[in-house]
PDB file of C-alpha atoms in Angstrom:
ATOM      1  CA  UNK A   1     -19.345  40.864  52.580  1.00 37.00           C
ATOM      2  CA  UNK A   2     -21.494  39.310  55.125  1.00 39.00           C
ATOM      3  CA  UNK A   3     -22.580  40.766  58.338  1.00 38.00           C
ATOM      4  CA  UNK A   4     -21.388  39.220  61.723  1.00 40.00           C
ATOM      5  CA  UNK A   5     -24.460  36.987  62.300  1.00 44.00           C
ATOM      6  CA  UNK A   6     -24.024  35.531  58.769  1.00 44.00           C
ATOM      7  CA  UNK A   7     -20.133  34.816  59.146  1.00 44.00           C
ATOM      8  CA  UNK A   8     -18.673  31.841  60.328  1.00 46.00           C
ATOM      9  CA  UNK A   9     -15.349  33.701  61.308  1.00 52.00           C
ATOM     10  CA  UNK A  10     -15.603  36.870  63.176  1.00 55.00           C
ATOM     11  CA  UNK A  11     -15.054  40.243  61.320  1.00 59.00           C
ATOM     12  CA  UNK A  12     -13.771  43.557  62.645  1.00 68.00           C
ATOM     13  CA  UNK A  13     -16.123  46.170  63.742  1.00 65.00           C
ATOM     14  CA  UNK A  14     -15.105  48.331  61.196  1.00 66.00           C
ATOM     15  CA  UNK A  15     -16.063  45.684  58.448  1.00 67.00           C
ATOM     16  CA  UNK A  16     -19.342  45.221  60.361  1.00 63.00           C
ATOM     17  CA  UNK A  17     -20.051  48.936  59.993  1.00 62.00           C
ATOM     18  CA  UNK A  18     -19.132  49.274  56.575  1.00 66.00           C
ATOM     19  CA  UNK A  19     -21.324  46.426  55.655  1.00 67.00           C
ATOM     20  CA  UNK A  20     -24.213  48.295  57.505  1.00 63.00           C
ATOM     21  CA  UNK A  21     -23.527  51.543  55.826  1.00 66.00           C
ATOM     22  CA  UNK A  22     -23.285  49.853  52.325  1.00 66.00           C
ATOM     23  CA  UNK A  23     -26.720  48.101  53.018  1.00 65.00           C
ATOM     24  CA  UNK A  24     -28.419  51.230  54.091  1.00 62.00           C
ATOM     25  CA  UNK A  25     -27.021  53.367  51.089  1.00 61.00           C
ATOM     26  CA  UNK A  26     -28.202  50.569  48.816  1.00 61.00           C
ATOM     27  CA  UNK A  27     -31.694  50.870  50.172  1.00 55.00           C
ATOM     28  CA  UNK A  28     -31.580  54.519  50.074  1.00 54.00           C
ATOM     29  CA  UNK A  29     -30.621  54.644  46.294  1.00 54.00           C
ATOM     30  CA  UNK A  30     -33.394  52.184  45.448  1.00 53.00           C
ATOM     31  CA  UNK A  31     -35.887  54.251  47.688  1.00 50.00           C
ATOM     32  CA  UNK A  32     -34.912  57.357  45.959  1.00 49.00           C
ATOM     33  CA  UNK A  33     -34.832  55.808  42.663  1.00 48.00           C
ATOM     34  CA  UNK A  34     -38.600  54.582  43.254  1.00 45.00           C
ATOM     35  CA  UNK A  35     -39.575  58.027  44.431  1.00 45.00           C
ATOM     36  CA  UNK A  36     -38.346  59.741  41.408  1.00 47.00           C
ATOM     37  CA  UNK A  37     -40.265  57.139  39.113  1.00 42.00           C
ATOM     38  CA  UNK A  38     -43.384  57.632  40.981  1.00 41.00           C
ATOM     39  CA  UNK A  39     -43.192  61.419  41.032  1.00 47.00           C
ATOM     40  CA  UNK A  40     -42.683  61.298  37.275  1.00 47.00           C
ATOM     41  CA  UNK A  41     -45.689  58.834  36.843  1.00 40.00           C
ATOM     42  CA  UNK A  42     -47.820  61.328  38.883  1.00 43.00           C
ATOM     43  CA  UNK A  43     -46.285  64.464  37.353  1.00 46.00           C
ATOM     44  CA  UNK A  44     -46.140  66.119  40.674  1.00 43.00           C
ATOM     45  CA  UNK A  45     -43.784  68.989  41.254  1.00 46.00           C
ATOM     46  CA  UNK A  46     -41.447  68.198  38.353  1.00 46.00           C
ATOM     47  CA  UNK A  47     -39.226  70.724  36.871  1.00 48.00           C
ATOM     48  CA  UNK A  48     -39.720  73.633  39.339  1.00 51.00           C
ATOM     49  CA  UNK A  49     -36.911  73.377  41.561  1.00 54.00           C
ATOM     50  CA  UNK A  50     -33.920  72.137  39.988  1.00 61.00           C
ATOM     51  CA  UNK A  51     -33.016  72.371  36.374  1.00 69.00           C
ATOM     52  CA  UNK A  52     -29.980  70.508  35.474  1.00 68.00           C
ATOM     53  CA  UNK A  53     -28.869  72.278  32.181  1.00 70.00           C
ATOM     54  CA  UNK A  54     -27.603  69.228  30.342  1.00 71.00           C
ATOM     55  CA  UNK A  55     -27.736  68.509  26.682  1.00 73.00           C
ATOM     56  CA  UNK A  56     -26.521  65.338  25.194  1.00 71.00           C
ATOM     57  CA  UNK A  57     -26.645  63.931  21.761  1.00 73.00           C
ATOM     58  CA  UNK A  58     -29.344  65.089  19.012  1.00 78.00           C
ATOM     59  CA  UNK A  59     -32.383  64.215  20.739  1.00 72.00           C
ATOM     60  CA  UNK A  60     -31.743  60.498  20.721  1.00 75.00           C
ATOM     61  CA  UNK A  61     -31.651  59.935  24.540  1.00 70.00           C
ATOM     62  CA  UNK A  62     -33.885  60.509  27.293  1.00 68.00           C
ATOM     63  CA  UNK A  63     -31.836  63.789  28.073  1.00 69.00           C
ATOM     64  CA  UNK A  64     -32.563  67.044  26.108  1.00 73.00           C
ATOM     65  CA  UNK A  65     -30.769  67.470  23.175  1.00 77.00           C
ATOM     66  CA  UNK A  66     -27.478  69.375  22.882  1.00 78.00           C
ATOM     67  CA  UNK A  67     -26.909  72.373  23.327  1.00 82.00           C
ATOM     68  CA  UNK A  68     -29.478  72.641  26.411  1.00 77.00           C
ATOM     69  CA  UNK A  69     -32.269  75.289  25.593  1.00 82.00           C
ATOM     70  CA  UNK A  70     -33.653  76.545  28.705  1.00 81.00           C
ATOM     71  CA  UNK A  71     -36.705  78.200  26.917  1.00 86.00           C
ATOM     72  CA  UNK A  72     -37.487  74.939  25.081  1.00 85.00           C
ATOM     73  CA  UNK A  73     -37.251  73.072  28.689  1.00 80.00           C
ATOM     74  CA  UNK A  74     -39.419  75.818  30.372  1.00 82.00           C
ATOM     75  CA  UNK A  75     -41.960  75.787  27.710  1.00 87.00           C
ATOM     76  CA  UNK A  76     -42.171  71.828  27.792  1.00 82.00           C
ATOM     77  CA  UNK A  77     -42.736  71.902  31.647  1.00 80.00           C
ATOM     78  CA  UNK A  78     -45.317  74.637  31.231  1.00 82.00           C
ATOM     79  CA  UNK A  79     -47.179  72.589  28.810  1.00 85.00           C
ATOM     80  CA  UNK A  80     -46.771  69.203  30.314  1.00 81.00           C
ATOM     81  CA  UNK A  81     -47.056  70.100  34.032  1.00 78.00           C
ATOM     82  CA  UNK A  82     -48.267  73.662  34.287  1.00 80.00           C
ATOM     83  CA  UNK A  83     -45.107  74.560  36.142  1.00 77.00           C
ATOM     84  CA  UNK A  84     -42.411  77.029  35.055  1.00 78.00           C
ATOM     85  CA  UNK A  85     -38.822  76.159  36.203  1.00 77.00           C
ATOM     86  CA  UNK A  86     -36.866  78.812  37.798  1.00 68.00           C
ATOM     87  CA  UNK A  87     -33.956  79.673  35.388  1.00 64.00           C
ATOM     88  CA  UNK A  88     -31.108  79.981  38.068  1.00 56.00           C
ATOM     89  CA  UNK A  89     -32.282  77.516  40.677  1.00 51.00           C
ATOM     90  CA  UNK A  90     -32.211  77.665  44.350  1.00 49.00           C
ATOM     91  CA  UNK A  91     -29.614  79.679  45.926  1.00 51.00           C
ATOM     92  CA  UNK A  92     -28.638  76.674  48.274  1.00 47.00           C
ATOM     93  CA  UNK A  93     -28.043  74.621  45.257  1.00 51.00           C
ATOM     94  CA  UNK A  94     -25.935  77.243  43.707  1.00 53.00           C
ATOM     95  CA  UNK A  95     -23.764  77.669  46.924  1.00 65.00           C
ATOM     96  CA  UNK A  96     -23.620  74.071  48.014  1.00 70.00           C
ATOM     97  CA  UNK A  97     -19.835  73.956  47.585  1.00 75.00           C
ATOM     98  CA  UNK A  98     -19.434  76.803  50.053  1.00 76.00           C
ATOM     99  CA  UNK A  99     -22.153  75.512  52.433  1.00 75.00           C
ATOM    100  CA  UNK A 100     -20.390  71.838  52.486  1.00 79.00           C
ATOM    101  CA  UNK A 101     -16.973  73.523  52.846  1.00 81.00           C
ATOM    102  CA  UNK A 102     -18.049  75.456  56.004  1.00 81.00           C
ATOM    103  CA  UNK A 103     -20.604  72.889  57.550  1.00 82.00           C
ATOM    104  CA  UNK A 104     -20.008  69.398  55.811  1.00 84.00           C
ATOM    105  CA  UNK A 105     -17.767  66.576  56.660  1.00 89.00           C
ATOM    106  CA  UNK A 106     -17.178  63.036  55.530  1.00 93.00           C
ATOM    107  CA  UNK A 107     -19.017  62.954  52.292  1.00 92.00           C
ATOM    108  CA  UNK A 108     -18.028  61.148  49.195  1.00 92.00           C
ATOM    109  CA  UNK A 109     -19.422  62.517  45.853  1.00 89.00           C
ATOM    110  CA  UNK A 110     -18.951  59.528  43.549  1.00 89.00           C
ATOM    111  CA  UNK A 111     -19.465  60.175  39.719  1.00 87.00           C
ATOM    112  CA  UNK A 112     -19.430  58.166  36.792  1.00 87.00           C
ATOM    113  CA  UNK A 113     -18.560  60.536  33.891  1.00 86.00           C
ATOM    114  CA  UNK A 114     -20.584  58.557  31.399  1.00 85.00           C
ATOM    115  CA  UNK A 115     -23.551  59.884  33.296  1.00 82.00           C
ATOM    116  CA  UNK A 116     -24.795  63.101  31.521  1.00 77.00           C
ATOM    117  CA  UNK A 117     -25.648  64.464  35.052  1.00 76.00           C
ATOM    118  CA  UNK A 118     -21.904  64.284  36.298  1.00 79.00           C
ATOM    119  CA  UNK A 119     -21.268  67.513  34.595  1.00 73.00           C
ATOM    120  CA  UNK A 120     -23.330  68.859  37.340  1.00 73.00           C
ATOM    121  CA  UNK A 121     -21.783  66.935  40.034  1.00 78.00           C
ATOM    122  CA  UNK A 122     -18.956  67.508  42.296  1.00 84.00           C
ATOM    123  CA  UNK A 123     -15.756  66.452  40.592  1.00 87.00           C
ATOM    124  CA  UNK A 124     -13.039  67.865  42.703  1.00 89.00           C
ATOM    125  CA  UNK A 125     -12.587  67.613  46.437  1.00 92.00           C
ATOM    126  CA  UNK A 126     -14.265  70.453  48.491  1.00 90.00           C
ATOM    127  CA  UNK A 127     -12.237  69.667  51.667  1.00 91.00           C
ATOM    128  CA  UNK A 128     -10.030  67.055  53.284  1.00 91.00           C
ATOM    129  CA  UNK A 129     -13.244  65.073  54.248  1.00 92.00           C
ATOM    130  CA  UNK A 130     -15.536  66.027  51.436  1.00 92.00           C
ATOM    131  CA  UNK A 131     -14.128  63.942  48.671  1.00 94.00           C
ATOM    132  CA  UNK A 132     -14.678  63.518  44.799  1.00 92.00           C
ATOM    133  CA  UNK A 133     -14.359  60.211  43.317  1.00 92.00           C
ATOM    134  CA  UNK A 134     -14.822  59.526  39.776  1.00 88.00           C
ATOM    135  CA  UNK A 135     -14.390  57.256  36.884  1.00 88.00           C
ATOM    136  CA  UNK A 136     -14.472  57.770  33.236  1.00 89.00           C
ATOM    137  CA  UNK A 137     -16.634  54.402  32.745  1.00 87.00           C
ATOM    138  CA  UNK A 138     -19.190  54.695  35.544  1.00 86.00           C
ATOM    139  CA  UNK A 139     -22.888  55.806  35.174  1.00 82.00           C
ATOM    140  CA  UNK A 140     -25.315  56.831  37.495  1.00 75.00           C
ATOM    141  CA  UNK A 141     -25.476  55.129  41.089  1.00 79.00           C
ATOM    142  CA  UNK A 142     -23.661  52.114  39.766  1.00 83.00           C
ATOM    143  CA  UNK A 143     -21.073  52.213  42.564  1.00 82.00           C
ATOM    144  CA  UNK A 144     -23.683  51.801  45.203  1.00 82.00           C
ATOM    145  CA  UNK A 145     -25.676  49.013  43.760  1.00 84.00           C
ATOM    146  CA  UNK A 146     -24.851  45.523  45.039  1.00 87.00           C
ATOM    147  CA  UNK A 147     -21.976  43.984  43.697  1.00 89.00           C
ATOM    148  CA  UNK A 148     -22.051  41.063  41.446  1.00 91.00           C
ATOM    149  CA  UNK A 149     -19.599  38.384  39.872  1.00 93.00           C
ATOM    150  CA  UNK A 150     -19.693  40.310  36.581  1.00 93.00           C
ATOM    151  CA  UNK A 151     -18.735  43.466  37.970  1.00 93.00           C
ATOM    152  CA  UNK A 152     -15.804  45.132  35.828  1.00 93.00           C
ATOM    153  CA  UNK A 153     -12.364  45.746  37.545  1.00 93.00           C
ATOM    154  CA  UNK A 154     -12.675  49.648  37.489  1.00 92.00           C
ATOM    155  CA  UNK A 155     -16.032  49.138  39.326  1.00 92.00           C
ATOM    156  CA  UNK A 156     -14.567  47.156  41.947  1.00 92.00           C
ATOM    157  CA  UNK A 157     -11.633  49.475  42.281  1.00 92.00           C
ATOM    158  CA  UNK A 158     -14.017  52.395  42.501  1.00 91.00           C
ATOM    159  CA  UNK A 159     -15.932  50.786  45.427  1.00 92.00           C
ATOM    160  CA  UNK A 160     -12.594  49.840  47.081  1.00 93.00           C
ATOM    161  CA  UNK A 161     -11.422  53.498  46.990  1.00 93.00           C
ATOM    162  CA  UNK A 162     -14.690  54.518  48.560  1.00 93.00           C
ATOM    163  CA  UNK A 163     -14.649  51.988  51.186  1.00 93.00           C
ATOM    164  CA  UNK A 164     -11.044  52.815  51.939  1.00 95.00           C
ATOM    165  CA  UNK A 165     -11.980  56.458  52.814  1.00 95.00           C
ATOM    166  CA  UNK A 166     -14.814  55.350  54.876  1.00 94.00           C
ATOM    167  CA  UNK A 167     -12.488  52.840  56.642  1.00 95.00           C
ATOM    168  CA  UNK A 168     -10.117  56.063  57.266  1.00 94.00           C
ATOM    169  CA  UNK A 169     -13.096  58.259  58.589  1.00 94.00           C
ATOM    170  CA  UNK A 170     -14.070  55.437  60.999  1.00 93.00           C
ATOM    171  CA  UNK A 171     -10.538  54.643  62.360  1.00 94.00           C
ATOM    172  CA  UNK A 172     -10.163  58.432  63.013  1.00 92.00           C
ATOM    173  CA  UNK A 173     -13.315  58.423  64.808  1.00 92.00           C
ATOM    174  CA  UNK A 174     -12.382  55.529  66.926  1.00 93.00           C
ATOM    175  CA  UNK A 175      -8.994  57.303  67.636  1.00 93.00           C
ATOM    176  CA  UNK A 176     -10.398  60.397  68.713  1.00 91.00           C
ATOM    177  CA  UNK A 177     -12.892  58.396  70.774  1.00 90.00           C
ATOM    178  CA  UNK A 178     -10.118  56.614  72.646  1.00 92.00           C
ATOM    179  CA  UNK A 179      -8.290  59.945  73.106  1.00 93.00           C
ATOM    180  CA  UNK A 180     -11.179  61.717  74.479  1.00 89.00           C
ATOM    181  CA  UNK A 181     -11.686  58.868  77.228  1.00 81.00           C
TER     182      UNK A 181
END
């Protein structure tokens, strides 16, 4: 999708905002990924705030082996970084669904179920505007990366579902705006 200034034919305001949103989300995902990478390289603050207790495989991936062993994980963090992780995690994280239900709106939690972290993700809708979208074949952040000609059909469909949800939110916003004037 191209922005208005890139197009020979005009596009709708909704399409324009969706394209801007997609570009910003893609940029944020890439920035977030780089921050995580650099944090790990510097070994700063890793392991103390958020422990996602996921075990996968038999120590043949980058994830801890299944089943997850908190003591082993904590010992490793202490040895490597001098930090002991909190076993329960932040109360904010533990109550995120309640907080979002009360105060959140217009959020899509997109999960690819091939991503081991998806088991700690939001897999069911929290409210009518906090929506979980997932696919059995997806992986971490795949749906927010720029599209390519080689994208499989299931990925194109996942993105289209997300775009339709956002489109509906924008239509509702403009409808409410018109009614308030």
